[in-house]
Amino acid sequence: MGYRRLAAFISRYPRFIILCWVFIIGMSAVWAYKLPDIVQDHGLKRVHGDAQAVEAVLEDEFGSPADPVILVFEKKENTSPLQFRQWIKDRLTQVQVLPEVTSITSPLDAGERVTFQDHRAYALVKMDVPPHQMGPPLEQLRAVLATDGPGTVQLTGKVVVQQDVNHLSFRDLERAEMVGLPIALIVLCFAFRGYMPR
């Protein structure tokens, strides 16, 4: 009995049903855009898990920052080690002045565990920013390191990878909405006789 009343209501007010669906789809798109700020993380971290315990030990006993941004410096050909070291020092000096940067583990410090290997060097940058707000600081960091020189710099680390995943996910979501929403509206209009003569 209830299904018949619902079917009668839908057939009597098809435009109202279509407007309701348009409103629901529109609000879903808005909520999907705001979801990362609400969730504030990828949701894959287990609280009080083994990985979190290892990160705490690395930070407390070995001074390794939790979730650092890893800078991978790679030396170009025909560049002397001295030039490469000086270039790394200049880049890290520029990174240090960024307001979000709290500490840097430099490969140039003799006492550090980060060393040169295969014409590469690694530095760890700790930023006092929540993971879900790392987008703008990473853009600033990339802008500072974008200058040309005797080597190249790549960013990696958990927060960098997560930001790249978020960016790609949003891009795919926008493309899907550009194609899917018009198709859904057309299907709704024909399903509820929105464009069919009475």
mmCIF file with all atom_site columns, C-alpha atoms in Angstrom:
data_model
loop_
_atom_site.group_PDB
_atom_site.id
_atom_site.type_symbol
_atom_site.label_atom_id
_atom_site.label_alt_id
_atom_site.label_comp_id
_atom_site.label_asym_id
_atom_site.label_entity_id
_atom_site.label_seq_id
_atom_site.pdbx_PDB_ins_code
_atom_site.Cartn_x
_atom_site.Cartn_y
_atom_site.Cartn_z
_atom_site.occupancy
_atom_site.B_iso_or_equiv
_atom_site.pdbx_formal_charge
_atom_site.auth_seq_id
_atom_site.auth_comp_id
_atom_site.auth_asym_id
_atom_site.auth_atom_id
_atom_site.pdbx_PDB_model_num
ATOM 1   C CA . MET A 1 1   ? 0.000  0.000  0.000   1.00 0.00 ? 1   MET A CA 1
ATOM 2   C CA . GLY A 1 2   ? 2.773  2.378  0.898   1.00 0.00 ? 2   GLY A CA 1
ATOM 3   C CA . TYR A 1 3   ? 4.629  1.676  -2.357  1.00 0.00 ? 3   TYR A CA 1
ATOM 4   C CA . ARG A 1 4   ? 1.514  2.519  -4.373  1.00 0.00 ? 4   ARG A CA 1
ATOM 5   C CA . ARG A 1 5   ? 1.132  5.845  -2.594  1.00 0.00 ? 5   ARG A CA 1
ATOM 6   C CA . LEU A 1 6   ? 4.800  6.605  -3.197  1.00 0.00 ? 6   LEU A CA 1
ATOM 7   C CA . ALA A 1 7   ? 4.488  5.688  -6.882  1.00 0.00 ? 7   ALA A CA 1
ATOM 8   C CA . ALA A 1 8   ? 1.370  7.852  -7.214  1.00 0.00 ? 8   ALA A CA 1
ATOM 9   C CA . PHE A 1 9   ? 3.135  10.757 -5.508  1.00 0.00 ? 9   PHE A CA 1
ATOM 10  C CA . ILE A 1 10  ? 6.169  10.432 -7.790  1.00 0.00 ? 10  ILE A CA 1
ATOM 11  C CA . SER A 1 11  ? 4.072  10.261 -10.947 1.00 0.00 ? 11  SER A CA 1
ATOM 12  C CA . ARG A 1 12  ? 1.991  13.261 -9.824  1.00 0.00 ? 12  ARG A CA 1
ATOM 13  C CA . TYR A 1 13  ? 4.953  15.503 -8.848  1.00 0.00 ? 13  TYR A CA 1
ATOM 14  C CA . PRO A 1 14  ? 7.901  14.474 -11.058 1.00 0.00 ? 14  PRO A CA 1
ATOM 15  C CA . ARG A 1 15  ? 9.488  17.932 -11.140 1.00 0.00 ? 15  ARG A CA 1
ATOM 16  C CA . PHE A 1 16  ? 9.515  18.091 -7.355  1.00 0.00 ? 16  PHE A CA 1
ATOM 17  C CA . ILE A 1 17  ? 11.275 14.716 -7.200  1.00 0.00 ? 17  ILE A CA 1
ATOM 18  C CA . ILE A 1 18  ? 13.835 15.863 -9.764  1.00 0.00 ? 18  ILE A CA 1
ATOM 19  C CA . LEU A 1 19  ? 14.511 19.051 -7.800  1.00 0.00 ? 19  LEU A CA 1
ATOM 20  C CA . CYS A 1 20  ? 14.983 16.995 -4.618  1.00 0.00 ? 20  CYS A CA 1
ATOM 21  C CA . TRP A 1 21  ? 17.502 14.729 -6.365  1.00 0.00 ? 21  TRP A CA 1
ATOM 22  C CA . VAL A 1 22  ? 19.341 17.738 -7.802  1.00 0.00 ? 22  VAL A CA 1
ATOM 23  C CA . PHE A 1 23  ? 19.547 19.221 -4.301  1.00 0.00 ? 23  PHE A CA 1
ATOM 24  C CA . ILE A 1 24  ? 20.828 15.931 -2.816  1.00 0.00 ? 24  ILE A CA 1
ATOM 25  C CA . ILE A 1 25  ? 23.458 15.504 -5.555  1.00 0.00 ? 25  ILE A CA 1
ATOM 26  C CA . GLY A 1 26  ? 24.572 19.122 -5.204  1.00 0.00 ? 26  GLY A CA 1
ATOM 27  C CA . MET A 1 27  ? 24.925 18.873 -1.426  1.00 0.00 ? 27  MET A CA 1
ATOM 28  C CA . SER A 1 28  ? 26.825 15.577 -1.808  1.00 0.00 ? 28  SER A CA 1
ATOM 29  C CA . ALA A 1 29  ? 29.328 17.303 -4.100  1.00 0.00 ? 29  ALA A CA 1
ATOM 30  C CA . VAL A 1 30  ? 29.810 20.104 -1.550  1.00 0.00 ? 30  VAL A CA 1
ATOM 31  C CA . TRP A 1 31  ? 30.259 17.628 1.307   1.00 0.00 ? 31  TRP A CA 1
ATOM 32  C CA . ALA A 1 32  ? 32.702 15.547 -0.738  1.00 0.00 ? 32  ALA A CA 1
ATOM 33  C CA . TYR A 1 33  ? 34.829 18.664 -1.291  1.00 0.00 ? 33  TYR A CA 1
ATOM 34  C CA . LYS A 1 34  ? 34.872 19.406 2.459   1.00 0.00 ? 34  LYS A CA 1
ATOM 35  C CA . LEU A 1 35  ? 35.495 15.798 3.505   1.00 0.00 ? 35  LEU A CA 1
ATOM 36  C CA . PRO A 1 36  ? 39.341 15.947 3.875   1.00 0.00 ? 36  PRO A CA 1
ATOM 37  C CA . ASP A 1 37  ? 39.089 18.964 6.205   1.00 0.00 ? 37  ASP A CA 1
ATOM 38  C CA . ILE A 1 38  ? 36.511 17.161 8.325   1.00 0.00 ? 38  ILE A CA 1
ATOM 39  C CA . VAL A 1 39  ? 38.291 13.789 8.418   1.00 0.00 ? 39  VAL A CA 1
ATOM 40  C CA . GLN A 1 40  ? 41.711 15.535 8.770   1.00 0.00 ? 40  GLN A CA 1
ATOM 41  C CA . ASP A 1 41  ? 43.696 12.451 7.738   1.00 0.00 ? 41  ASP A CA 1
ATOM 42  C CA . HIS A 1 42  ? 43.674 9.475  5.410   1.00 0.00 ? 42  HIS A CA 1
ATOM 43  C CA . GLY A 1 43  ? 42.011 7.384  8.121   1.00 0.00 ? 43  GLY A CA 1
ATOM 44  C CA . LEU A 1 44  ? 44.458 4.501  7.788   1.00 0.00 ? 44  LEU A CA 1
ATOM 45  C CA . LYS A 1 45  ? 46.428 5.122  10.983  1.00 0.00 ? 45  LYS A CA 1
ATOM 46  C CA . ARG A 1 46  ? 45.636 2.760  13.810  1.00 0.00 ? 46  ARG A CA 1
ATOM 47  C CA . VAL A 1 47  ? 45.656 4.505  17.183  1.00 0.00 ? 47  VAL A CA 1
ATOM 48  C CA . HIS A 1 48  ? 48.071 2.820  19.627  1.00 0.00 ? 48  HIS A CA 1
ATOM 49  C CA . GLY A 1 49  ? 49.243 0.478  16.865  1.00 0.00 ? 49  GLY A CA 1
ATOM 50  C CA . ASP A 1 50  ? 52.720 -0.919 16.255  1.00 0.00 ? 50  ASP A CA 1
ATOM 51  C CA . ALA A 1 51  ? 53.573 1.687  13.619  1.00 0.00 ? 51  ALA A CA 1
ATOM 52  C CA . GLN A 1 52  ? 52.718 4.515  15.990  1.00 0.00 ? 52  GLN A CA 1
ATOM 53  C CA . ALA A 1 53  ? 54.844 2.926  18.731  1.00 0.00 ? 53  ALA A CA 1
ATOM 54  C CA . VAL A 1 54  ? 57.828 2.672  16.356  1.00 0.00 ? 54  VAL A CA 1
ATOM 55  C CA . GLU A 1 55  ? 57.412 6.323  15.339  1.00 0.00 ? 55  GLU A CA 1
ATOM 56  C CA . ALA A 1 56  ? 57.395 7.337  19.008  1.00 0.00 ? 56  ALA A CA 1
ATOM 57  C CA . VAL A 1 57  ? 60.619 5.388  19.671  1.00 0.00 ? 57  VAL A CA 1
ATOM 58  C CA . LEU A 1 58  ? 62.333 6.909  16.627  1.00 0.00 ? 58  LEU A CA 1
ATOM 59  C CA . GLU A 1 59  ? 61.345 10.401 17.723  1.00 0.00 ? 59  GLU A CA 1
ATOM 60  C CA . ASP A 1 60  ? 62.158 10.025 21.436  1.00 0.00 ? 60  ASP A CA 1
ATOM 61  C CA . GLU A 1 61  ? 65.318 7.917  21.342  1.00 0.00 ? 61  GLU A CA 1
ATOM 62  C CA . PHE A 1 62  ? 66.858 8.757  17.972  1.00 0.00 ? 62  PHE A CA 1
ATOM 63  C CA . GLY A 1 63  ? 65.589 12.294 17.355  1.00 0.00 ? 63  GLY A CA 1
ATOM 64  C CA . SER A 1 64  ? 63.953 11.359 14.069  1.00 0.00 ? 64  SER A CA 1
ATOM 65  C CA . PRO A 1 65  ? 60.879 13.529 13.476  1.00 0.00 ? 65  PRO A CA 1
ATOM 66  C CA . ALA A 1 66  ? 57.537 11.835 13.043  1.00 0.00 ? 66  ALA A CA 1
ATOM 67  C CA . ASP A 1 67  ? 56.149 12.055 9.496   1.00 0.00 ? 67  ASP A CA 1
ATOM 68  C CA . PRO A 1 68  ? 58.981 14.221 8.124   1.00 0.00 ? 68  PRO A CA 1
ATOM 69  C CA . VAL A 1 69  ? 59.179 15.658 4.649   1.00 0.00 ? 69  VAL A CA 1
ATOM 70  C CA . ILE A 1 70  ? 62.132 13.926 3.020   1.00 0.00 ? 70  ILE A CA 1
ATOM 71  C CA . LEU A 1 71  ? 64.251 15.983 0.637   1.00 0.00 ? 71  LEU A CA 1
ATOM 72  C CA . VAL A 1 72  ? 66.176 13.868 -1.878  1.00 0.00 ? 72  VAL A CA 1
ATOM 73  C CA . PHE A 1 73  ? 69.130 15.776 -3.332  1.00 0.00 ? 73  PHE A CA 1
ATOM 74  C CA . GLU A 1 74  ? 70.676 14.263 -6.451  1.00 0.00 ? 74  GLU A CA 1
ATOM 75  C CA . LYS A 1 75  ? 73.955 15.484 -7.927  1.00 0.00 ? 75  LYS A CA 1
ATOM 76  C CA . LYS A 1 76  ? 74.138 16.259 -11.626 1.00 0.00 ? 76  LYS A CA 1
ATOM 77  C CA . GLU A 1 77  ? 76.995 15.028 -13.763 1.00 0.00 ? 77  GLU A CA 1
ATOM 78  C CA . ASN A 1 78  ? 80.168 17.128 -13.863 1.00 0.00 ? 78  ASN A CA 1
ATOM 79  C CA . THR A 1 79  ? 79.363 18.587 -10.455 1.00 0.00 ? 79  THR A CA 1
ATOM 80  C CA . SER A 1 80  ? 82.071 18.340 -7.830  1.00 0.00 ? 80  SER A CA 1
ATOM 81  C CA . PRO A 1 81  ? 81.210 17.059 -4.352  1.00 0.00 ? 81  PRO A CA 1
ATOM 82  C CA . LEU A 1 82  ? 82.219 20.436 -2.892  1.00 0.00 ? 82  LEU A CA 1
ATOM 83  C CA . GLN A 1 83  ? 79.790 22.286 -5.172  1.00 0.00 ? 83  GLN A CA 1
ATOM 84  C CA . PHE A 1 84  ? 77.091 19.764 -4.355  1.00 0.00 ? 84  PHE A CA 1
ATOM 85  C CA . ARG A 1 85  ? 77.592 20.196 -0.610  1.00 0.00 ? 85  ARG A CA 1
ATOM 86  C CA . GLN A 1 86  ? 77.542 23.981 -0.859  1.00 0.00 ? 86  GLN A CA 1
ATOM 87  C CA . TRP A 1 87  ? 74.385 23.863 -2.964  1.00 0.00 ? 87  TRP A CA 1
ATOM 88  C CA . ILE A 1 88  ? 72.672 21.607 -0.404  1.00 0.00 ? 88  ILE A CA 1
ATOM 89  C CA . LYS A 1 89  ? 73.705 23.965 2.380   1.00 0.00 ? 89  LYS A CA 1
ATOM 90  C CA . ASP A 1 90  ? 72.229 26.959 0.524   1.00 0.00 ? 90  ASP A CA 1
ATOM 91  C CA . ARG A 1 91  ? 68.955 25.122 -0.159  1.00 0.00 ? 91  ARG A CA 1
ATOM 92  C CA . LEU A 1 92  ? 68.578 24.041 3.468   1.00 0.00 ? 92  LEU A CA 1
ATOM 93  C CA . THR A 1 93  ? 69.304 27.579 4.641   1.00 0.00 ? 93  THR A CA 1
ATOM 94  C CA . GLN A 1 94  ? 66.410 28.783 2.485   1.00 0.00 ? 94  GLN A CA 1
ATOM 95  C CA . VAL A 1 95  ? 64.152 26.021 3.806   1.00 0.00 ? 95  VAL A CA 1
ATOM 96  C CA . GLN A 1 96  ? 65.007 26.847 7.426   1.00 0.00 ? 96  GLN A CA 1
ATOM 97  C CA . VAL A 1 97  ? 63.485 30.342 7.183   1.00 0.00 ? 97  VAL A CA 1
ATOM 98  C CA . LEU A 1 98  ? 60.039 29.010 6.271   1.00 0.00 ? 98  LEU A CA 1
ATOM 99  C CA . PRO A 1 99  ? 57.696 29.689 9.213   1.00 0.00 ? 99  PRO A CA 1
ATOM 100 C CA . GLU A 1 100 ? 56.317 26.143 9.415   1.00 0.00 ? 100 GLU A CA 1
ATOM 101 C CA . VAL A 1 101 ? 59.744 24.460 9.572   1.00 0.00 ? 101 VAL A CA 1
ATOM 102 C CA . THR A 1 102 ? 60.751 23.527 13.131  1.00 0.00 ? 102 THR A CA 1
ATOM 103 C CA . SER A 1 103 ? 63.845 21.394 12.505  1.00 0.00 ? 103 SER A CA 1
ATOM 104 C CA . ILE A 1 104 ? 66.030 20.005 9.738   1.00 0.00 ? 104 ILE A CA 1
ATOM 105 C CA . THR A 1 105 ? 68.182 16.873 9.818   1.00 0.00 ? 105 THR A CA 1
ATOM 106 C CA . SER A 1 106 ? 70.929 17.776 7.380   1.00 0.00 ? 106 SER A CA 1
ATOM 107 C CA . PRO A 1 107 ? 73.166 15.309 5.495   1.00 0.00 ? 107 PRO A CA 1
ATOM 108 C CA . LEU A 1 108 ? 76.016 17.774 5.954   1.00 0.00 ? 108 LEU A CA 1
ATOM 109 C CA . ASP A 1 109 ? 76.206 17.357 9.712   1.00 0.00 ? 109 ASP A CA 1
ATOM 110 C CA . ALA A 1 110 ? 78.891 14.839 10.561  1.00 0.00 ? 110 ALA A CA 1
ATOM 111 C CA . GLY A 1 111 ? 76.988 13.431 13.490  1.00 0.00 ? 111 GLY A CA 1
ATOM 112 C CA . GLU A 1 112 ? 73.791 12.762 11.578  1.00 0.00 ? 112 GLU A CA 1
ATOM 113 C CA . ARG A 1 113 ? 72.819 9.379  10.220  1.00 0.00 ? 113 ARG A CA 1
ATOM 114 C CA . VAL A 1 114 ? 71.854 10.788 6.822   1.00 0.00 ? 114 VAL A CA 1
ATOM 115 C CA . THR A 1 115 ? 74.810 10.321 4.458   1.00 0.00 ? 115 THR A CA 1
ATOM 116 C CA . PHE A 1 116 ? 75.707 10.633 0.809   1.00 0.00 ? 116 PHE A CA 1
ATOM 117 C CA . GLN A 1 117 ? 75.038 7.526  -1.264  1.00 0.00 ? 117 GLN A CA 1
ATOM 118 C CA . ASP A 1 118 ? 75.188 7.110  -5.039  1.00 0.00 ? 118 ASP A CA 1
ATOM 119 C CA . HIS A 1 119 ? 75.430 10.857 -5.669  1.00 0.00 ? 119 HIS A CA 1
ATOM 120 C CA . ARG A 1 120 ? 72.360 11.398 -3.503  1.00 0.00 ? 120 ARG A CA 1
ATOM 121 C CA . ALA A 1 121 ? 71.785 12.977 -0.120  1.00 0.00 ? 121 ALA A CA 1
ATOM 122 C CA . TYR A 1 122 ? 68.747 12.965 2.117   1.00 0.00 ? 122 TYR A CA 1
ATOM 123 C CA . ALA A 1 123 ? 67.471 15.575 4.553   1.00 0.00 ? 123 ALA A CA 1
ATOM 124 C CA . LEU A 1 124 ? 64.521 15.354 6.932   1.00 0.00 ? 124 LEU A CA 1
ATOM 125 C CA . VAL A 1 125 ? 62.338 18.420 7.410   1.00 0.00 ? 125 VAL A CA 1
ATOM 126 C CA . LYS A 1 126 ? 59.927 18.608 10.322  1.00 0.00 ? 126 LYS A CA 1
ATOM 127 C CA . MET A 1 127 ? 56.968 20.950 9.911   1.00 0.00 ? 127 MET A CA 1
ATOM 128 C CA . ASP A 1 128 ? 54.652 21.967 12.724  1.00 0.00 ? 128 ASP A CA 1
ATOM 129 C CA . VAL A 1 129 ? 51.504 21.588 10.619  1.00 0.00 ? 129 VAL A CA 1
ATOM 130 C CA . PRO A 1 130 ? 48.658 19.041 10.887  1.00 0.00 ? 130 PRO A CA 1
ATOM 131 C CA . PRO A 1 131 ? 48.711 16.484 8.039   1.00 0.00 ? 131 PRO A CA 1
ATOM 132 C CA . HIS A 1 132 ? 45.435 17.717 6.530   1.00 0.00 ? 132 HIS A CA 1
ATOM 133 C CA . GLN A 1 133 ? 46.821 21.278 6.260   1.00 0.00 ? 133 GLN A CA 1
ATOM 134 C CA . MET A 1 134 ? 50.127 20.417 4.593   1.00 0.00 ? 134 MET A CA 1
ATOM 135 C CA . GLY A 1 135 ? 49.092 21.563 1.108   1.00 0.00 ? 135 GLY A CA 1
ATOM 136 C CA . PRO A 1 136 ? 50.171 25.258 1.283   1.00 0.00 ? 136 PRO A CA 1
ATOM 137 C CA . PRO A 1 137 ? 53.410 24.584 3.247   1.00 0.00 ? 137 PRO A CA 1
ATOM 138 C CA . LEU A 1 138 ? 54.466 21.953 0.712   1.00 0.00 ? 138 LEU A CA 1
ATOM 139 C CA . GLU A 1 139 ? 53.795 24.395 -2.130  1.00 0.00 ? 139 GLU A CA 1
ATOM 140 C CA . GLN A 1 140 ? 56.004 26.969 -0.378  1.00 0.00 ? 140 GLN A CA 1
ATOM 141 C CA . LEU A 1 141 ? 58.697 24.352 0.089   1.00 0.00 ? 141 LEU A CA 1
ATOM 142 C CA . ARG A 1 142 ? 58.566 23.353 -3.578  1.00 0.00 ? 142 ARG A CA 1
ATOM 143 C CA . ALA A 1 143 ? 58.766 27.024 -4.607  1.00 0.00 ? 143 ALA A CA 1
ATOM 144 C CA . VAL A 1 144 ? 61.885 27.551 -2.476  1.00 0.00 ? 144 VAL A CA 1
ATOM 145 C CA . LEU A 1 145 ? 63.571 24.454 -3.916  1.00 0.00 ? 145 LEU A CA 1
ATOM 146 C CA . ALA A 1 146 ? 62.575 25.107 -7.537  1.00 0.00 ? 146 ALA A CA 1
ATOM 147 C CA . THR A 1 147 ? 65.725 27.070 -8.394  1.00 0.00 ? 147 THR A CA 1
ATOM 148 C CA . ASP A 1 148 ? 68.144 25.425 -10.812 1.00 0.00 ? 148 ASP A CA 1
ATOM 149 C CA . GLY A 1 149 ? 71.597 24.406 -9.660  1.00 0.00 ? 149 GLY A CA 1
ATOM 150 C CA . PRO A 1 150 ? 74.204 21.633 -9.659  1.00 0.00 ? 150 PRO A CA 1
ATOM 151 C CA . GLY A 1 151 ? 71.597 19.135 -8.509  1.00 0.00 ? 151 GLY A CA 1
ATOM 152 C CA . THR A 1 152 ? 67.908 18.333 -8.322  1.00 0.00 ? 152 THR A CA 1
ATOM 153 C CA . VAL A 1 153 ? 65.573 18.076 -5.348  1.00 0.00 ? 153 VAL A CA 1
ATOM 154 C CA . GLN A 1 154 ? 62.608 15.723 -4.970  1.00 0.00 ? 154 GLN A CA 1
ATOM 155 C CA . LEU A 1 155 ? 60.133 15.676 -2.099  1.00 0.00 ? 155 LEU A CA 1
ATOM 156 C CA . THR A 1 156 ? 58.844 12.443 -0.601  1.00 0.00 ? 156 THR A CA 1
ATOM 157 C CA . GLY A 1 157 ? 57.576 11.091 2.681   1.00 0.00 ? 157 GLY A CA 1
ATOM 158 C CA . LYS A 1 158 ? 54.189 10.073 4.014   1.00 0.00 ? 158 LYS A CA 1
ATOM 159 C CA . VAL A 1 159 ? 52.647 13.563 4.057   1.00 0.00 ? 159 VAL A CA 1
ATOM 160 C CA . VAL A 1 160 ? 53.917 14.367 0.551   1.00 0.00 ? 160 VAL A CA 1
ATOM 161 C CA . VAL A 1 161 ? 52.508 11.150 -0.888  1.00 0.00 ? 161 VAL A CA 1
ATOM 162 C CA . GLN A 1 162 ? 49.185 11.720 0.888   1.00 0.00 ? 162 GLN A CA 1
ATOM 163 C CA . GLN A 1 163 ? 48.922 15.250 -0.516  1.00 0.00 ? 163 GLN A CA 1
ATOM 164 C CA . ASP A 1 164 ? 49.584 13.928 -4.019  1.00 0.00 ? 164 ASP A CA 1
ATOM 165 C CA . VAL A 1 165 ? 46.917 11.252 -3.537  1.00 0.00 ? 165 VAL A CA 1
ATOM 166 C CA . ASN A 1 166 ? 44.432 13.878 -2.324  1.00 0.00 ? 166 ASN A CA 1
ATOM 167 C CA . HIS A 1 167 ? 45.193 16.087 -5.319  1.00 0.00 ? 167 HIS A CA 1
ATOM 168 C CA . LEU A 1 168 ? 44.692 13.232 -7.780  1.00 0.00 ? 168 LEU A CA 1
ATOM 169 C CA . SER A 1 169 ? 41.518 12.122 -6.007  1.00 0.00 ? 169 SER A CA 1
ATOM 170 C CA . PHE A 1 170 ? 40.015 15.609 -6.225  1.00 0.00 ? 170 PHE A CA 1
ATOM 171 C CA . ARG A 1 171 ? 40.938 15.866 -9.885  1.00 0.00 ? 171 ARG A CA 1
ATOM 172 C CA . ASP A 1 172 ? 39.306 12.506 -10.622 1.00 0.00 ? 172 ASP A CA 1
ATOM 173 C CA . LEU A 1 173 ? 36.250 13.513 -8.579  1.00 0.00 ? 173 LEU A CA 1
ATOM 174 C CA . GLU A 1 174 ? 35.865 16.737 -10.550 1.00 0.00 ? 174 GLU A CA 1
ATOM 175 C CA . ARG A 1 175 ? 36.109 14.860 -13.844 1.00 0.00 ? 175 ARG A CA 1
ATOM 176 C CA . ALA A 1 176 ? 33.600 12.259 -12.686 1.00 0.00 ? 176 ALA A CA 1
ATOM 177 C CA . GLU A 1 177 ? 31.151 14.962 -11.596 1.00 0.00 ? 177 GLU A CA 1
ATOM 178 C CA . MET A 1 178 ? 31.498 16.833 -14.888 1.00 0.00 ? 178 MET A CA 1
ATOM 179 C CA . VAL A 1 179 ? 30.435 13.678 -16.748 1.00 0.00 ? 179 VAL A CA 1
ATOM 180 C CA . GLY A 1 180 ? 28.249 11.900 -14.218 1.00 0.00 ? 180 GLY A CA 1
ATOM 181 C CA . LEU A 1 181 ? 26.034 14.726 -12.970 1.00 0.00 ? 181 LEU A CA 1
ATOM 182 C CA . PRO A 1 182 ? 24.644 15.758 -16.401 1.00 0.00 ? 182 PRO A CA 1
ATOM 183 C CA . ILE A 1 183 ? 23.988 12.109 -17.257 1.00 0.00 ? 183 ILE A CA 1
ATOM 184 C CA . ALA A 1 184 ? 22.229 11.574 -13.924 1.00 0.00 ? 184 ALA A CA 1
ATOM 185 C CA . LEU A 1 185 ? 20.041 14.630 -14.484 1.00 0.00 ? 185 LEU A CA 1
ATOM 186 C CA . ILE A 1 186 ? 19.083 13.489 -17.985 1.00 0.00 ? 186 ILE A CA 1
ATOM 187 C CA . VAL A 1 187 ? 18.191 10.030 -16.667 1.00 0.00 ? 187 VAL A CA 1
ATOM 188 C CA . LEU A 1 188 ? 16.115 11.571 -13.874 1.00 0.00 ? 188 LEU A CA 1
ATOM 189 C CA . CYS A 1 189 ? 14.258 13.842 -16.276 1.00 0.00 ? 189 CYS A CA 1
ATOM 190 C CA . PHE A 1 190 ? 13.321 10.947 -18.568 1.00 0.00 ? 190 PHE A CA 1
ATOM 191 C CA . ALA A 1 191 ? 12.580 8.590  -15.676 1.00 0.00 ? 191 ALA A CA 1
ATOM 192 C CA . PHE A 1 192 ? 10.136 11.018 -14.100 1.00 0.00 ? 192 PHE A CA 1
ATOM 193 C CA . ARG A 1 193 ? 8.733  12.364 -17.404 1.00 0.00 ? 193 ARG A CA 1
ATOM 194 C CA . GLY A 1 194 ? 10.354 15.780 -16.903 1.00 0.00 ? 194 GLY A CA 1
ATOM 195 C CA . TYR A 1 195 ? 10.648 16.391 -20.659 1.00 0.00 ? 195 TYR A CA 1
ATOM 196 C CA . MET A 1 196 ? 7.861  14.141 -21.902 1.00 0.00 ? 196 MET A CA 1
ATOM 197 C CA . PRO A 1 197 ? 4.543  15.650 -23.024 1.00 0.00 ? 197 PRO A CA 1
ATOM 198 C CA . ARG A 1 198 ? 1.527  14.828 -20.936 1.00 0.00 ? 198 ARG A CA 1
#
